[in-house]
Short mmCIF file of C-alpha atoms in Angstrom, two decimals:
data_model
loop_
_atom_site.label_atom_id
_atom_site.label_comp_id
_atom_site.label_asym_id
_atom_site.label_seq_id
_atom_site.Cartn_x
_atom_site.Cartn_y
_atom_site.Cartn_z
CA MET A 20 -32.95 35.95 57.18
CA TYR A 21 -35.01 38.73 58.77
CA ASN A 22 -33.38 41.30 60.96
CA VAL A 23 -34.82 40.46 64.40
CA ARG A 24 -34.40 44.01 65.70
CA CYS A 25 -36.33 45.45 62.72
CA VAL A 26 -39.17 42.92 63.07
CA TYR A 27 -39.37 43.65 66.81
CA LYS A 28 -39.64 47.40 66.17
CA VAL A 29 -42.41 46.94 63.59
CA VAL A 30 -44.39 44.60 65.83
CA THR A 31 -43.96 46.93 68.82
CA CYS A 32 -45.09 49.93 66.76
CA VAL A 33 -48.16 48.12 65.41
CA MET A 34 -49.12 46.89 68.88
CA GLY A 35 -48.69 50.39 70.28
CA LEU A 36 -50.98 51.85 67.63
CA MET A 37 -53.59 49.18 68.26
CA ILE A 38 -53.57 49.98 71.97
CA VAL A 39 -53.86 53.73 71.33
CA PHE A 40 -56.87 53.24 69.02
CA ALA A 41 -58.54 50.81 71.42
CA VAL A 42 -58.14 53.17 74.39
CA ALA A 43 -59.34 56.16 72.35
CA GLY A 44 -62.46 54.25 71.25
CA PHE A 45 -63.17 53.11 74.79
CA PHE A 46 -62.99 56.62 76.25
CA LEU A 47 -64.88 58.32 73.43
CA ALA A 48 -68.20 56.80 74.52
CA GLY A 49 -68.13 58.57 77.89
CA CYS A 50 -66.17 61.71 76.99
CA VAL A 51 -67.60 65.13 76.39
CA GLY A 52 -68.42 65.17 72.67
CA GLY A 53 -68.94 61.40 72.50
CA GLN A 54 -72.34 59.97 71.66
CA ILE A 55 -74.35 57.60 73.83
CA ARG A 56 -76.43 54.86 72.18
CA GLU A 57 -80.15 55.55 72.18
CA ASP A 58 -80.97 52.50 74.31
CA ARG A 59 -78.64 53.82 77.07
CA ARG A 60 -80.24 57.30 77.28
CA ILE A 61 -82.55 58.20 80.15
CA PRO A 62 -84.86 61.10 79.18
CA LEU A 63 -85.17 63.78 81.86
CA VAL A 64 -88.64 64.65 83.16
CA GLU A 65 -88.90 67.99 84.94
CA ASP A 66 -90.16 68.53 88.47
CA THR A 67 -91.15 64.94 89.22
CA SER A 68 -89.20 62.19 90.91
CA GLN A 69 -88.26 59.48 88.40
CA SER A 70 -86.60 56.13 89.09
CA GLY A 71 -85.22 53.19 87.16
CA ASN A 72 -82.43 50.69 86.69
CA GLN A 73 -79.53 50.51 84.27
CA THR A 74 -77.31 47.48 83.77
CA ASP A 75 -73.82 47.64 82.31
CA VAL A 76 -71.00 45.17 81.84
CA ASP A 77 -69.32 46.41 85.02
CA PHE A 78 -72.23 47.55 87.22
CA ASP A 79 -75.94 47.62 88.03
CA ILE A 80 -77.41 50.92 89.19
CA ASN A 81 -80.81 51.62 90.71
CA TYR A 82 -81.41 55.36 90.54
CA ARG A 83 -83.93 58.03 91.46
CA TYR A 84 -83.62 61.60 90.22
CA ARG A 85 -85.38 64.93 90.28
CA PHE A 86 -84.58 67.46 87.55
CA ARG A 87 -85.32 71.19 87.59
CA GLN A 88 -84.56 73.73 84.88
CA ALA A 89 -85.55 77.41 84.61
CA GLY A 90 -85.51 77.34 80.79
CA PRO A 91 -84.08 75.41 77.83
CA GLN A 92 -80.99 77.63 77.59
CA GLN A 93 -80.46 77.75 81.35
CA PRO A 94 -78.41 75.34 83.47
CA GLY A 95 -80.52 72.80 85.30
CA GLN A 96 -80.20 71.04 88.63
CA LEU A 97 -80.14 67.27 89.06
CA GLU A 98 -80.71 65.67 92.44
CA LEU A 99 -79.65 62.03 92.26
CA GLU A 100 -79.95 59.07 94.60
CA PHE A 101 -78.57 55.70 93.59
CA ASN A 102 -77.47 52.26 94.69
CA LEU A 103 -74.59 50.96 92.58
CA LYS A 104 -73.43 47.34 92.63
CA ARG A 105 -70.13 46.45 90.98
CA LYS A 106 -70.24 43.10 89.14
CA ARG A 107 -66.68 42.05 89.99
CA GLY A 108 -63.58 43.16 91.86
CA PHE A 109 -61.75 46.19 90.51
CA TYR A 110 -58.39 47.76 91.14
CA SER A 111 -60.04 51.09 90.31
CA PHE A 112 -63.56 52.00 89.23
CA THR A 113 -65.30 55.31 88.51
CA ALA A 114 -68.93 55.78 87.47
CA PHE A 115 -70.24 58.93 85.83
CA VAL A 116 -73.58 60.57 85.16
CA ASN A 117 -73.37 62.02 81.64
CA TYR A 118 -75.52 64.94 80.49
CA LEU A 119 -76.82 64.53 76.93
CA ASP A 120 -78.27 66.87 74.34
CA ALA A 121 -81.15 65.95 72.00
CA GLU A 122 -78.80 63.97 69.68
CA GLY A 123 -77.28 61.97 72.55
CA GLN A 124 -73.98 63.88 72.54
CA VAL A 125 -72.26 64.12 75.93
CA ILE A 126 -72.19 67.81 76.85
CA GLY A 127 -71.00 67.36 80.43
CA LYS A 128 -70.57 64.81 83.19
CA ASN A 129 -69.95 64.31 86.91
CA SER A 130 -68.24 61.51 88.77
CA ILE A 131 -70.77 59.88 91.11
CA TYR A 132 -68.86 56.83 92.41
CA SER A 133 -65.14 56.26 92.70
CA LEU A 134 -63.19 53.33 94.11
CA GLY A 135 -59.59 54.47 94.60
CA ASN A 136 -56.49 52.53 93.61
CA ARG A 137 -55.33 50.17 96.36
CA SER A 138 -57.01 52.16 99.13
CA GLY A 139 -60.41 50.45 98.91
CA VAL A 140 -61.96 53.82 99.82
CA VAL A 141 -65.24 54.50 98.00
CA HIS A 142 -66.31 58.08 97.30
CA VAL A 143 -69.98 58.66 96.44
CA SER A 144 -71.51 61.93 95.24
CA GLU A 145 -75.26 62.35 94.72
CA GLY A 146 -75.26 66.07 94.02
CA PRO A 147 -77.14 68.21 93.52
CA PHE A 148 -75.35 68.69 90.19
CA GLU A 149 -75.62 71.61 87.81
CA THR A 150 -76.47 70.37 84.32
CA PRO A 151 -75.33 72.22 81.19
CA PRO A 152 -77.91 74.19 79.16
CA GLY A 153 -79.55 71.93 76.57
CA THR A 154 -79.49 68.79 78.72
CA VAL A 155 -82.47 66.56 77.83
CA ALA A 156 -81.23 63.13 79.00
CA ILE A 157 -78.65 61.40 81.19
CA ALA A 158 -76.69 58.16 80.92
CA PHE A 159 -74.45 56.27 83.31
CA THR A 160 -70.99 55.13 82.18
CA SER A 161 -67.88 53.86 83.91
CA VAL A 162 -64.14 53.51 83.58
CA SER A 163 -62.57 50.55 85.37
CA ARG A 164 -59.37 48.65 85.78
CA ASP A 165 -59.66 45.13 87.08
CA PHE A 166 -57.06 43.29 89.11
CA LYS A 167 -55.77 41.29 86.11
CA SER A 168 -54.95 44.40 84.02
CA ARG A 169 -52.86 45.84 86.84
CA GLN A 170 -50.12 43.23 86.44
#
């Protein structure tokens, strides 16, 4: 007969490790140092207004930006306008604009849209944002917690 307490501890430990690895993988995509897939990257064009749309599992965003940079090793400035539509109800939701280098590595980011826990208050920021030196593209990502996961 198996010791129930021992089996419970092993199962709990394995489940805990699985959760840690899943959360780490989820956050790596939008964290500084993470890499964004090539099909999610939006190349920056200097001194002209650019617009487009990006669709994600959690949101649709229509955006317009203007990017200015004094030189490749200088910080740039991103002016951003957007209309973001969440695809379902969330307990909390935050969208980011990520600044990418030539290899698609995240070298910085700013929160652009935040729906606070329980309050229902939405905070929107369109900049202007200072971009890190070496920024050649942007990408939009999000972190969310839906109503079901809150229980």
